[in-house]
mmCIF file of C-alpha atoms in Angstrom:
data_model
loop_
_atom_site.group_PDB
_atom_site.id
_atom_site.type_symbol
_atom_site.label_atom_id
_atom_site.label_comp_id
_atom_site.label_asym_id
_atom_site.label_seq_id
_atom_site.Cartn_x
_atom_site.Cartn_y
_atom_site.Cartn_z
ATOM 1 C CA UNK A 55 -40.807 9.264 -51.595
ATOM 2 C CA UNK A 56 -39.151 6.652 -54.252
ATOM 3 C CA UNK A 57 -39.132 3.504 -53.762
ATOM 4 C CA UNK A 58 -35.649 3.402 -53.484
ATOM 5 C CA UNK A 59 -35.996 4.761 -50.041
ATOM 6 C CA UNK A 60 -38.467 1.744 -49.036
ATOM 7 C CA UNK A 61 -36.722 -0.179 -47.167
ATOM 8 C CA UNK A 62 -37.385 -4.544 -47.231
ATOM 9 C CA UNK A 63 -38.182 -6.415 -43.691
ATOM 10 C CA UNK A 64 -34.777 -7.046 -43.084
ATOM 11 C CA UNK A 65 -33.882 -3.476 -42.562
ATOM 12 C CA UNK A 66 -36.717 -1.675 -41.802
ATOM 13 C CA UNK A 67 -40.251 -2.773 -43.235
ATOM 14 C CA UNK A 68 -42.040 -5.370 -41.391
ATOM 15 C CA UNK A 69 -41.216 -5.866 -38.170
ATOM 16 C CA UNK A 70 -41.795 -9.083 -35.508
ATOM 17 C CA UNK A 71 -44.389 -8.905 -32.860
ATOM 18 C CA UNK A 72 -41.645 -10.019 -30.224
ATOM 19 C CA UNK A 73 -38.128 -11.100 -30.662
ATOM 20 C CA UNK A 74 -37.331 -14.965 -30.804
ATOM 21 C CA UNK A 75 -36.156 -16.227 -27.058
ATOM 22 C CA UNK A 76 -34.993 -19.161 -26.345
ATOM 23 C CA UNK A 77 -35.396 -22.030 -23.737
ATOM 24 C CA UNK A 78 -33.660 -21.402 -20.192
ATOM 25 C CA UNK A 79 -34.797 -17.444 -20.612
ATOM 26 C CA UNK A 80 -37.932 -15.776 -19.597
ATOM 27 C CA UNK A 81 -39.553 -17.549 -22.562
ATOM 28 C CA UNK A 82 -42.561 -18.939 -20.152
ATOM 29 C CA UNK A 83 -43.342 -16.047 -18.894
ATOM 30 C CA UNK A 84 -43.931 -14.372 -21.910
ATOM 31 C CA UNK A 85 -46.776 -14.010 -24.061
ATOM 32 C CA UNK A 86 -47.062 -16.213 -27.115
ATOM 33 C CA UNK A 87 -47.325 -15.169 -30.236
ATOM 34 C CA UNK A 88 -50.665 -15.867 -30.978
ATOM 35 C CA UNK A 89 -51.898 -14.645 -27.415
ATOM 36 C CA UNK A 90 -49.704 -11.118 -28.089
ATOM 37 C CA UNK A 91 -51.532 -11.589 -31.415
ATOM 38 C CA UNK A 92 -54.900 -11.418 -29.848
ATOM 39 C CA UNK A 93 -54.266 -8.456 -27.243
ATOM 40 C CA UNK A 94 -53.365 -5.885 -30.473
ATOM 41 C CA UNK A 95 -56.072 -6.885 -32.258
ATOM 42 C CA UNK A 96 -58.776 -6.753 -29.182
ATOM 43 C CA UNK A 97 -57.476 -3.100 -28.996
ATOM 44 C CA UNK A 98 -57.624 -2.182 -32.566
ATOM 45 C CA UNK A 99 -60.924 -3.559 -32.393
ATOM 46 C CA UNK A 100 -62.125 -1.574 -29.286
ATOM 47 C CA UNK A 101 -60.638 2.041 -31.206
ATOM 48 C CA UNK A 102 -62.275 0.640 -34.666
ATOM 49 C CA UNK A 103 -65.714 0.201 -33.217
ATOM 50 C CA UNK A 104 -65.482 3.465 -31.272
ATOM 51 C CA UNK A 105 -64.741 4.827 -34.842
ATOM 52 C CA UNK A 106 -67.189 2.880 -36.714
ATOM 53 C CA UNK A 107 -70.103 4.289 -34.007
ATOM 54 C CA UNK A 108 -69.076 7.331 -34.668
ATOM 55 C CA UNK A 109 -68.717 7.583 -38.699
ATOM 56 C CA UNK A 110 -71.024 5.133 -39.832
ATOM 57 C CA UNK A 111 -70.528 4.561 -43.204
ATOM 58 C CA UNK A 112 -73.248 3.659 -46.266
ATOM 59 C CA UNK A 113 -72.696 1.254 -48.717
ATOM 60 C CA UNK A 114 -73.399 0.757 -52.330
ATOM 61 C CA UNK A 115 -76.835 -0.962 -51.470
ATOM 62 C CA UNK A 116 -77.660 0.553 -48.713
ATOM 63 C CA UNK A 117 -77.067 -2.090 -46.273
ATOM 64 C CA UNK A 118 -76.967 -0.922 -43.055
ATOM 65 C CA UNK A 119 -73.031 -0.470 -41.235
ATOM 66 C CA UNK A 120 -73.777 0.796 -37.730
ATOM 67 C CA UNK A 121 -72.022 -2.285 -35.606
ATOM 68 C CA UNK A 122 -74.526 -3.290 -32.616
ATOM 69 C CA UNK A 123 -74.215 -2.651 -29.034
ATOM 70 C CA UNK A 124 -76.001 -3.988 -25.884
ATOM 71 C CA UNK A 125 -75.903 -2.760 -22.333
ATOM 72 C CA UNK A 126 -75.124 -5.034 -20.026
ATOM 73 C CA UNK A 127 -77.444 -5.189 -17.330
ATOM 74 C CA UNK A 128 -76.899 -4.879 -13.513
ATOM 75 C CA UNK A 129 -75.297 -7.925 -12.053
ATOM 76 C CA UNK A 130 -74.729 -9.504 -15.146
ATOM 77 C CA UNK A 131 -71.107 -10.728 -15.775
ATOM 78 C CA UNK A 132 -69.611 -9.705 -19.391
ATOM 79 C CA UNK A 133 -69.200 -12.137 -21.835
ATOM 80 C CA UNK A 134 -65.971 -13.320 -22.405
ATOM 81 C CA UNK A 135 -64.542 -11.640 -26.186
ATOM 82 C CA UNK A 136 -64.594 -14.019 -28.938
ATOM 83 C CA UNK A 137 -61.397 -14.464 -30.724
ATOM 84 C CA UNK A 138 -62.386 -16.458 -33.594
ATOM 85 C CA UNK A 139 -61.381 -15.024 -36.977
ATOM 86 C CA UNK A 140 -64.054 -14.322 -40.032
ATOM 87 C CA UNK A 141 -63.345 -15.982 -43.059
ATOM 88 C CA UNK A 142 -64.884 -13.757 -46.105
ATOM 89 C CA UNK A 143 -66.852 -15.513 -49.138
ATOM 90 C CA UNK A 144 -66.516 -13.088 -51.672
ATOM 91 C CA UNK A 145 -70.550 -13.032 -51.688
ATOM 92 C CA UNK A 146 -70.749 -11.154 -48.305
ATOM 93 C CA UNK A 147 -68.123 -8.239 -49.226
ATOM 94 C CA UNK A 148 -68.973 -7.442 -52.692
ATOM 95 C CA UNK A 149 -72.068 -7.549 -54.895
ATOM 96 C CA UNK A 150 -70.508 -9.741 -57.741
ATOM 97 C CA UNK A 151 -68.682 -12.851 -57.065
ATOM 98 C CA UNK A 152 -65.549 -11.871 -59.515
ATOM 99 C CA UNK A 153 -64.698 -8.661 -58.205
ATOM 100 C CA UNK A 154 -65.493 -5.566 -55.698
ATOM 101 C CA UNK A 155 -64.579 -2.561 -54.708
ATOM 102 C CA UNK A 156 -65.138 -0.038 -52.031
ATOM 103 C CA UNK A 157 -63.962 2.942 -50.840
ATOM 104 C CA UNK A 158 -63.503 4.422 -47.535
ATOM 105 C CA UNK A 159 -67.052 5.763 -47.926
ATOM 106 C CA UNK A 160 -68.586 2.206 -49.184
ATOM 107 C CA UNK A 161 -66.610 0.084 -47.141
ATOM 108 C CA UNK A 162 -67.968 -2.631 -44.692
ATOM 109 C CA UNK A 163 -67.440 -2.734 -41.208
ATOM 110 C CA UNK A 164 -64.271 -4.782 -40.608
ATOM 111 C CA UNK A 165 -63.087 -4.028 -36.984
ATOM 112 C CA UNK A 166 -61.353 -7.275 -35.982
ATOM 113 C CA UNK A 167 -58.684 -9.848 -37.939
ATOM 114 C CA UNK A 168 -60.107 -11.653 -40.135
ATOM 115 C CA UNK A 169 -59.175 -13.921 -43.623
ATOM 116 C CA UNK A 170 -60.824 -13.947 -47.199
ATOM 117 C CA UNK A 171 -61.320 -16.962 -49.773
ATOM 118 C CA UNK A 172 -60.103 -14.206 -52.469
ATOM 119 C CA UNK A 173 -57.370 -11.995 -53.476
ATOM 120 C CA UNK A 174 -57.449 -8.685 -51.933
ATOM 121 C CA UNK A 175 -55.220 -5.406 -52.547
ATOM 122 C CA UNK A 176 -55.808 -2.325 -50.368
ATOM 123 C CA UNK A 177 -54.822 1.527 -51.121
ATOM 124 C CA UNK A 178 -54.186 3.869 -48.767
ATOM 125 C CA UNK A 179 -54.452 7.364 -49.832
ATOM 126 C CA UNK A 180 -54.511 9.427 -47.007
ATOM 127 C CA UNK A 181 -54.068 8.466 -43.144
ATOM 128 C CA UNK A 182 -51.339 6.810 -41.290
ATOM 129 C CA UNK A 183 -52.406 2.605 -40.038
ATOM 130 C CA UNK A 184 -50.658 -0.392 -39.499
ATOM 131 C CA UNK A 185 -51.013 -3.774 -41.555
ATOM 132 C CA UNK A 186 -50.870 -6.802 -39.087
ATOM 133 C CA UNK A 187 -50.525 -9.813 -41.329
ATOM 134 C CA UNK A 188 -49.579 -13.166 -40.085
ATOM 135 C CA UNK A 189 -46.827 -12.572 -37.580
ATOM 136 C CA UNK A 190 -45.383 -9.470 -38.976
ATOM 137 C CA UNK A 191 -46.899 -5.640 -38.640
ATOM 138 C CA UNK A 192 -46.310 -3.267 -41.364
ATOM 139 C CA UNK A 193 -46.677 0.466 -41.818
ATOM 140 C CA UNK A 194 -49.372 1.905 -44.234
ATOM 141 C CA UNK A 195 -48.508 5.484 -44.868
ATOM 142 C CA UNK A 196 -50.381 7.515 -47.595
ATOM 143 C CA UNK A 197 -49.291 5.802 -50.749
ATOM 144 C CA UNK A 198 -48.948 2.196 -49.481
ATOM 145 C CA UNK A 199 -50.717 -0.591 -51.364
ATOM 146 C CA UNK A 200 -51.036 -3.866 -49.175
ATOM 147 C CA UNK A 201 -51.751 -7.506 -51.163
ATOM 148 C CA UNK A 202 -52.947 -9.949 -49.097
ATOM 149 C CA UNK A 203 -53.319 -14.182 -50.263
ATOM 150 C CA UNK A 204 -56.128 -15.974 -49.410
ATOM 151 C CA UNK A 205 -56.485 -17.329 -46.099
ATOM 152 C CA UNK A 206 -54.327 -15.178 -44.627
ATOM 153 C CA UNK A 207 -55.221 -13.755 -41.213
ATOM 154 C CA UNK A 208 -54.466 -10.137 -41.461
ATOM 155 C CA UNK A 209 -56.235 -6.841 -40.195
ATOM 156 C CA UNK A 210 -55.894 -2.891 -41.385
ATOM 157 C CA UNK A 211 -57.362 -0.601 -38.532
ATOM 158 C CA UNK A 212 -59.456 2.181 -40.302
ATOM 159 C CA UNK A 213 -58.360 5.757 -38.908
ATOM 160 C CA UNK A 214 -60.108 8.830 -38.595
ATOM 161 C CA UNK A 215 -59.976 10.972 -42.036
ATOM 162 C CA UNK A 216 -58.259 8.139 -43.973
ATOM 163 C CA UNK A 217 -59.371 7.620 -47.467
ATOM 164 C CA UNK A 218 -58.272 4.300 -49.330
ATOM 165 C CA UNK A 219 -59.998 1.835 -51.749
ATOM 166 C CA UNK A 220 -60.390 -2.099 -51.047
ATOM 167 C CA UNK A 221 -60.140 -4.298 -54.243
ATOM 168 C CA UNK A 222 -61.565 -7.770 -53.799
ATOM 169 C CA UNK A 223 -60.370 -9.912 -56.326
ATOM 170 C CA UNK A 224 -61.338 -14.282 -57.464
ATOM 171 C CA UNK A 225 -58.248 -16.100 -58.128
ATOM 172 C CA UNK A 226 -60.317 -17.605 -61.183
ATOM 173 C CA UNK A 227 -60.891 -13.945 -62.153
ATOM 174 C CA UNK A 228 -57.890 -12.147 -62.236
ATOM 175 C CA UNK A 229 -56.098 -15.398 -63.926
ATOM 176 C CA UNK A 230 -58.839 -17.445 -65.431
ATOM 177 C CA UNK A 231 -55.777 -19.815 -67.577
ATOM 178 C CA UNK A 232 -54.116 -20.682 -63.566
ATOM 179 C CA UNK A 233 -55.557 -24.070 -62.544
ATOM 180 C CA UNK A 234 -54.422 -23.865 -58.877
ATOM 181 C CA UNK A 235 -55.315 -23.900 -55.479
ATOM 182 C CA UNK A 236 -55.810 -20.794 -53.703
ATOM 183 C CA UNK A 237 -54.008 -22.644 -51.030
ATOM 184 C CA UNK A 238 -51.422 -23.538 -52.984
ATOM 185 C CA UNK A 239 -50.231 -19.744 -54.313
ATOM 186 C CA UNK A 240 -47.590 -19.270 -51.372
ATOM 187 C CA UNK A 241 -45.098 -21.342 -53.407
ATOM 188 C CA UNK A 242 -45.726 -20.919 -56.709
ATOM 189 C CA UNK A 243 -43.026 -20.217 -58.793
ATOM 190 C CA UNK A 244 -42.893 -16.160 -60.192
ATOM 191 C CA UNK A 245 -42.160 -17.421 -63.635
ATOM 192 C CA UNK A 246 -45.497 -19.436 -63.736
ATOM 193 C CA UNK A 247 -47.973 -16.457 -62.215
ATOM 194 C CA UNK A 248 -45.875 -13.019 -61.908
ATOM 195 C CA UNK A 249 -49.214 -11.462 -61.084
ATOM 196 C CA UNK A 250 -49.429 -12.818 -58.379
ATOM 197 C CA UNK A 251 -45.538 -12.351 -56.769
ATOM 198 C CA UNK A 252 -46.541 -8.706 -55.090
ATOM 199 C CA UNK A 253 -49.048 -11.159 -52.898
ATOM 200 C CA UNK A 254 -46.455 -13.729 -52.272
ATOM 201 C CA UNK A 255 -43.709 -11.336 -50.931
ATOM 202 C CA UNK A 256 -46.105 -8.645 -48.962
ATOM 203 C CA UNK A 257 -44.453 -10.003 -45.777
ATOM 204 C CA UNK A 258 -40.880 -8.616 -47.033
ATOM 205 C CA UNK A 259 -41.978 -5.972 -47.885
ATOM 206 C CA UNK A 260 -43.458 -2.182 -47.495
ATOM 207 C CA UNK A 261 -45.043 -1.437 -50.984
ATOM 208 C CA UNK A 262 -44.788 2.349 -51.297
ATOM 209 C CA UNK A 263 -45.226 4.759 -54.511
ATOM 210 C CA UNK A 264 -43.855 7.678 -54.750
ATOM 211 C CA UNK A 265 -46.372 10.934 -55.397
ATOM 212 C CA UNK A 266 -46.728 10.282 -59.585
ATOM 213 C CA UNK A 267 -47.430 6.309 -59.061
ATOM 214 C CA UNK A 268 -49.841 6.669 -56.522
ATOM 215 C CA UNK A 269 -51.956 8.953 -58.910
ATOM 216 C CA UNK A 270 -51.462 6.957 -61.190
ATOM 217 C CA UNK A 271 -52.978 3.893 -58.856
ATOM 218 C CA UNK A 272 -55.694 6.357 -57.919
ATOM 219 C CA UNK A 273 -56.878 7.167 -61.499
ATOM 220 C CA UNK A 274 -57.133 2.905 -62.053
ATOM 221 C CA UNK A 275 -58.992 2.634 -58.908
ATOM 222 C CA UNK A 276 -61.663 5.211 -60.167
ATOM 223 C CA UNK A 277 -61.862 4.151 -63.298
ATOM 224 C CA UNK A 278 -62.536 -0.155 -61.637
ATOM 225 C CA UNK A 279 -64.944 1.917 -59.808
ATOM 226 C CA UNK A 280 -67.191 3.387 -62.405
ATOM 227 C CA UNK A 281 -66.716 0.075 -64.819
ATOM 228 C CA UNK A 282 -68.010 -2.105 -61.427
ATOM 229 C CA UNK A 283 -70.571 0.121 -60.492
ATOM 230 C CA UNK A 284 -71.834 0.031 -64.387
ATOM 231 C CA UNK A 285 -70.931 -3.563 -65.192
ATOM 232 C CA UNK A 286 -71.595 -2.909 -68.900
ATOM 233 C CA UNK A 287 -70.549 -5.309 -71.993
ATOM 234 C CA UNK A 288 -67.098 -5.244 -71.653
ATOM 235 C CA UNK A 289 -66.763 -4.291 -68.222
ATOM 236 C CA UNK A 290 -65.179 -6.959 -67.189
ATOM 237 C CA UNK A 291 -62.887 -6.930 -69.393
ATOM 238 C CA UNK A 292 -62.090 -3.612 -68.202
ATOM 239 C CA UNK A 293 -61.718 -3.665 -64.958
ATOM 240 C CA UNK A 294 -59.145 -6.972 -64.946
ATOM 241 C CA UNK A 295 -57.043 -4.814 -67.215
ATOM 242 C CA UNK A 296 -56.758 -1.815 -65.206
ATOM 243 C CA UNK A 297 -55.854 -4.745 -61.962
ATOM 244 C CA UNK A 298 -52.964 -5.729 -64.088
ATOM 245 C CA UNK A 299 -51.702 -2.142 -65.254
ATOM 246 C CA UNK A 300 -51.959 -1.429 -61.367
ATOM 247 C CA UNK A 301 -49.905 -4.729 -60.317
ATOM 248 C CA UNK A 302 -47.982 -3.737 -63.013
ATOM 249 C CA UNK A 303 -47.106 -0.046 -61.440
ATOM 250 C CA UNK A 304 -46.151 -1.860 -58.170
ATOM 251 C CA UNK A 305 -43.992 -4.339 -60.190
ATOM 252 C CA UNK A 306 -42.471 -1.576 -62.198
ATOM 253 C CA UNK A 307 -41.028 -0.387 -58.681
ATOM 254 C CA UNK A 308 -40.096 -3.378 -56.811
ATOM 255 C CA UNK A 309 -39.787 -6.494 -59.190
ATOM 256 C CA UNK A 310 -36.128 -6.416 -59.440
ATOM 257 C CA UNK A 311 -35.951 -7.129 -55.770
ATOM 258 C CA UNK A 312 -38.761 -9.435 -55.230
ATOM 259 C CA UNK A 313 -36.557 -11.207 -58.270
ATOM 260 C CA UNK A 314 -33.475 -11.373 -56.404
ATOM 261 C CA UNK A 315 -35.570 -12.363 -53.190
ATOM 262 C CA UNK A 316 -36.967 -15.027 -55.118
ATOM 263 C CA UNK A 317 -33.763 -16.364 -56.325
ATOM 264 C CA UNK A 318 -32.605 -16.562 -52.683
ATOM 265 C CA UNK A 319 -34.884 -18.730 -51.812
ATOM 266 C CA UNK A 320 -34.262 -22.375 -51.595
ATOM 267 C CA UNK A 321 -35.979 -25.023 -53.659
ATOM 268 C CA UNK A 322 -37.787 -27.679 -51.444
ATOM 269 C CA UNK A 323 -34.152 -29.541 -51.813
ATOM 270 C CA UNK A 324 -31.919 -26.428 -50.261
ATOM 271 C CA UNK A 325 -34.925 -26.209 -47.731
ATOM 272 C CA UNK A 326 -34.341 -29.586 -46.302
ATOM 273 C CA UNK A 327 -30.497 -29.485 -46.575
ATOM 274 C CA UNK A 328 -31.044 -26.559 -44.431
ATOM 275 C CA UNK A 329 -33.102 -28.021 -41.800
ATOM 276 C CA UNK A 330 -30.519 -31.039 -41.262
ATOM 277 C CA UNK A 331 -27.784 -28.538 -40.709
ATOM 278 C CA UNK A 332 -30.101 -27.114 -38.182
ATOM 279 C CA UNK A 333 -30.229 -30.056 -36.848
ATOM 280 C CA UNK A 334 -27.122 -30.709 -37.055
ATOM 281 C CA UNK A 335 -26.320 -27.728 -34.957
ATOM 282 C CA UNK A 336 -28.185 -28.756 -32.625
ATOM 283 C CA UNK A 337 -26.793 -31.996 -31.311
ATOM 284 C CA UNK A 338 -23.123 -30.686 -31.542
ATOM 285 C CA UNK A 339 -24.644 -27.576 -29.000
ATOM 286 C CA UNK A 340 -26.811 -29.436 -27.321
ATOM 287 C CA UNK A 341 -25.342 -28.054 -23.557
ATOM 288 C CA UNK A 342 -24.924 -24.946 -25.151
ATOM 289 C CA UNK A 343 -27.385 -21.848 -24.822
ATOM 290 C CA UNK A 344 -27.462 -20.194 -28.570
ATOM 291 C CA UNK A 345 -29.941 -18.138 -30.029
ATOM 292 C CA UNK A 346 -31.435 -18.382 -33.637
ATOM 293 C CA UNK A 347 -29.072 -15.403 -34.571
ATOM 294 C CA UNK A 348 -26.063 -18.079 -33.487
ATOM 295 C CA UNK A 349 -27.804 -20.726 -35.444
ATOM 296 C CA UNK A 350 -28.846 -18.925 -38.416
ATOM 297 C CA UNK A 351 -24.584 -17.901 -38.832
ATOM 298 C CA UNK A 352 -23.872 -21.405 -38.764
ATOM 299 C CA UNK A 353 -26.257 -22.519 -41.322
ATOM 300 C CA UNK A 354 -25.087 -19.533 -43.386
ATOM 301 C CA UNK A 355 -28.890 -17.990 -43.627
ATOM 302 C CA UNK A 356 -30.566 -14.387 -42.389
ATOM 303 C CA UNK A 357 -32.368 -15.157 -38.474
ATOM 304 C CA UNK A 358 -35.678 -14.081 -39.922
ATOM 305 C CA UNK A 359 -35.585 -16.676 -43.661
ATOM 306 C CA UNK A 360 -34.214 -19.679 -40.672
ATOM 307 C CA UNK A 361 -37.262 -18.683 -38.388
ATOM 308 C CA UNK A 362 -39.719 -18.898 -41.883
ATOM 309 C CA UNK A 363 -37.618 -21.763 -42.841
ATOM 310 C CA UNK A 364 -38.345 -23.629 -39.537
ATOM 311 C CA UNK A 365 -41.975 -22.583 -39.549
ATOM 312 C CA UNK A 366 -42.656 -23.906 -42.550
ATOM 313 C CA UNK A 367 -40.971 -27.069 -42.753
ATOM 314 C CA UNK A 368 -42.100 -28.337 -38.890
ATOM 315 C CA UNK A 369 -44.997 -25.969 -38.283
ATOM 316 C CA UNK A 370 -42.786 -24.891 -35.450
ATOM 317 C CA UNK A 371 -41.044 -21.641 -34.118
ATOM 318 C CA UNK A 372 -37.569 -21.735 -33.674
ATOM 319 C CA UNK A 373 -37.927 -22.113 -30.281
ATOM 320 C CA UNK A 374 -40.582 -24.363 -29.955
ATOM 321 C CA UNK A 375 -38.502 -26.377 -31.960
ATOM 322 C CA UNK A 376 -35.090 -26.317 -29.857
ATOM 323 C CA UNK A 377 -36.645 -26.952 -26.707
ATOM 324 C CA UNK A 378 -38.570 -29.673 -28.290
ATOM 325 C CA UNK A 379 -34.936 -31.035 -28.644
ATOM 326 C CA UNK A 380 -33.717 -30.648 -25.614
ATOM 327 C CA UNK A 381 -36.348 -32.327 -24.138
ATOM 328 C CA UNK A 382 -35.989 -35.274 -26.313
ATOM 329 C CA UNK A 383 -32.603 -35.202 -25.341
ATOM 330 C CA UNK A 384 -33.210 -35.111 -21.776
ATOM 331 C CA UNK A 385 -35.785 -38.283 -22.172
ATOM 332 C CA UNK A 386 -32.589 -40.350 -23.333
ATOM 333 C CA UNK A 387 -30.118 -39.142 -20.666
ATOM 334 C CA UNK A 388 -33.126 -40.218 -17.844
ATOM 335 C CA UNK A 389 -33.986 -43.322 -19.277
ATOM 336 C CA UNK A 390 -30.329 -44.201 -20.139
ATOM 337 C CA UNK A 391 -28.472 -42.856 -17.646
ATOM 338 C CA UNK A 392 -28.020 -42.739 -13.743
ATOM 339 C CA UNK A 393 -27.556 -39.042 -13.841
ATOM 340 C CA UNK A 394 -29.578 -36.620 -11.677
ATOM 341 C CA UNK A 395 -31.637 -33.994 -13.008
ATOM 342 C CA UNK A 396 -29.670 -31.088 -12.303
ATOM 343 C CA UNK A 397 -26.829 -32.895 -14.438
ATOM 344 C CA UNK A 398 -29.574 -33.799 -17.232
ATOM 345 C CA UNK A 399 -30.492 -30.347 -17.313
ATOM 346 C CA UNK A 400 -27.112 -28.426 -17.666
ATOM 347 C CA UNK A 401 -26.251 -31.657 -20.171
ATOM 348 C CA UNK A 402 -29.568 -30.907 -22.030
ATOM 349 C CA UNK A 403 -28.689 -26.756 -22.275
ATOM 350 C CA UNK A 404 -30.790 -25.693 -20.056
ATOM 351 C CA UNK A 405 -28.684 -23.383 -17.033
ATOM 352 C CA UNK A 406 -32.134 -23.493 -14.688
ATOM 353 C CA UNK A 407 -33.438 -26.440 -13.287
ATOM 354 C CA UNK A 408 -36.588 -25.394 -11.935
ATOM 355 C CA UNK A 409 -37.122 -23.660 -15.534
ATOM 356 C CA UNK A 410 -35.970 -27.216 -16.765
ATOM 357 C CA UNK A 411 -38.706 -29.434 -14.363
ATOM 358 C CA UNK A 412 -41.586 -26.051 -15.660
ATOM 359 C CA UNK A 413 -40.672 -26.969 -19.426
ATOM 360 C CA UNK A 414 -40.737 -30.934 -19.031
ATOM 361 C CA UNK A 415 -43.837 -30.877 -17.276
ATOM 362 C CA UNK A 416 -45.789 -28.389 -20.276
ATOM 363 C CA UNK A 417 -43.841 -30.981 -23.013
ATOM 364 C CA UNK A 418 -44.743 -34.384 -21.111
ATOM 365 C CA UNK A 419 -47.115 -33.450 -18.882
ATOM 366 C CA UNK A 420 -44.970 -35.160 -16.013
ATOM 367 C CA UNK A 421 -42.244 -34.345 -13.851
ATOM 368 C CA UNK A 422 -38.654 -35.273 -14.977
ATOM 369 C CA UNK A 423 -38.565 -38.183 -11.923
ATOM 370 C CA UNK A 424 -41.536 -39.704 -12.893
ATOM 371 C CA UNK A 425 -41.204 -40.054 -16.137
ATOM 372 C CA UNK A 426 -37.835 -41.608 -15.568
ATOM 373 C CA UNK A 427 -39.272 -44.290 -13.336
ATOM 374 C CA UNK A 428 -42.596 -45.166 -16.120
ATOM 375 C CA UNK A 429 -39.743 -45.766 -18.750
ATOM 376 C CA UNK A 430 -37.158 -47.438 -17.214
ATOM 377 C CA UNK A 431 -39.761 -49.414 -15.633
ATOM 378 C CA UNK A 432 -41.363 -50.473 -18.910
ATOM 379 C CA UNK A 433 -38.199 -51.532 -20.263
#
């Protein structure tokens, strides 16, 4: 496969958990994100651990790996899962605190989502797995190299028969001259740290090799392996040149796009003109019933850049956002107005009133009359 035939998110690569829907649909009866979130990764955790029993796996010390069980006994009601996500110090995955790496026969038990204080790149050599990273799911066929940031929730179910490496990697490490917040790498500019663009732009894309680059990967990986495992003079020297020849590889195949990706997007600037035309659209629609598609076309950007756009500028989904607005909108027309709900509603976009009074009461935690009687009252 080249990776001319790798498609980018937009097309084909990473896909949503659930489309976008918006207020005055079946939006609250759906799950959330986050809740949908939870539900794949309880299952990937149930078939990991059921794998992980069965193909217990040593590591380079000799730590134990089996994962505990415990029967529950008679009568006694099951505790309720814990969906709290690890956060990795580079100190409990690797034995040095610049680098690691594992294989599939070395690795650590890792059967839920989790995050990491460090950089982390993962090859997969053989075996078919998904890569759920922070609202998006990708697939990770045999030659697919995933780069995750720090402090990213993300999660790789290990398959039967798959063989792959894990590279942890310190921020100070890899780029000892960057003086910059781990925090901070989501925005940093590709001219400043092109290293570290392949991390930035994992969520647009599916990194894939074709047969000749992934051997070449695979020959690097050995080679960090033996250097680690030796740590002699000069091994780390070593083994943070072979991690640049292999971002390099990746680069090789995909930086012209990530380039032109880059380019597209806005400076903080753009990003704020682009929110008050959202806005924008939003009060001239106001009775209307439009979907991000609708809005995205009339602020002249992709749905999927306007629902990172919004995200990242209010903390926000799209709709979470828009029916945020129409609530505010309905506040005026009941404090200002002698209109009755129904007409509020239809005024405010939404075509349901009892799915109107449901929404009000989540946003203000009162009923549409109520609150029109505190406020008018208090004025």
């Amino acid at each position: 496969m080249t990776a001319r035939k790798v498609a980018m998110i937009s097309s084909e690569g990473a896909r949503p958990y659930r489309q976008l829907q918006t207020p005055g649909s079946d939006a609250d009866e759906a799950l959330s994100f986050e809740l949908l979130f939870l539900c794949i990764m309880r299952i990937e955790l149930f078939q990991s651990k059921q794998y992980a029993l069965a193909h217990p796996s040593p590591t380079r010390n000799a730590r134990p790996t089996m994962i505990k069980t415990e029967s529950t006994p008679p009568g006694r009601k099951l505790r309720r899962p814990d969906f709290s996500f690890s956060n990795y110090r580079m100190s409990e995955r690797a034995e040095h605190l610049d680098f690691g790496i594992r294989s599939q026969d070395t690795a650590l038990p890792n059967p839920a989502p989790h995050r990491h204080e460090y950089l982390q790149i993962h090859v997969q050599l053989q075996g078919t797995t998904k890569h759920y990273l922070e609202g998006t799911y990708h697939p990770v066929v045999p030659g697919t190299l995933c780069f995750i940031l720090p402090f990213k929730t993300h999660f790789i179910p290990t398959v039967p028969d798959s063989r792959y490496f894990i590279l942890n990697v310190s921020l100070d490490y890899l780029l000892p001259s960057l003086d910059l917040d781990p925090l901070d790498l989501s925005g940093i500019p590709i001219e400043r740290a092109p290293e570290l663009a392949l991390f930035r732009f994992q969520p647009q894309f599916d990194f894939v090799l074709d047969s000749q680059g992934i051997t070449e990967v695979t020959a690097l990986c050995e080679a960090i392996m033996k250097e680690d495992a030796e740590r002699a003079t000069g091994s780390t020297i070593m083994i943070r040149g072979y991690l640049l020849q292999l971002i390099g590889l990746v680069w090789r195949s995909y930086g012209e796009r990530i380039k032109e990706l880059s380019n597209d997007q806005p400076s903080a600037a753009a990003r704020r003109q682009a929110m008050t035309r959202l806005l924008a659209y939003f009060r001239d629609n106001m009775e209307h019933a439009f979907s991000l598609s609708d809005a995205a076309s009339a602020v002249h950007l992709s749905p999927t850049y306007l629902a990172h756009l919004v995200k990242r500028e209010t903390g926000k989904t799209f709709v979470e956002l828009l029916t945020g607005r129409r609530i505010a909108r309905a506040k005026e027309l009941l404090v200002h107005t002698d209109l009755s709900v129904k007409e509020i509603a239809y005024r405010s976009g939404f075509t349901d009133v009892a799915y109107f009074s449901r929404r009000f009461r989540q946003v203000e935690g009162c009923t549409p009359v109520s609150i029109r009687g505190r406020m008018q009252a208090g004025l």
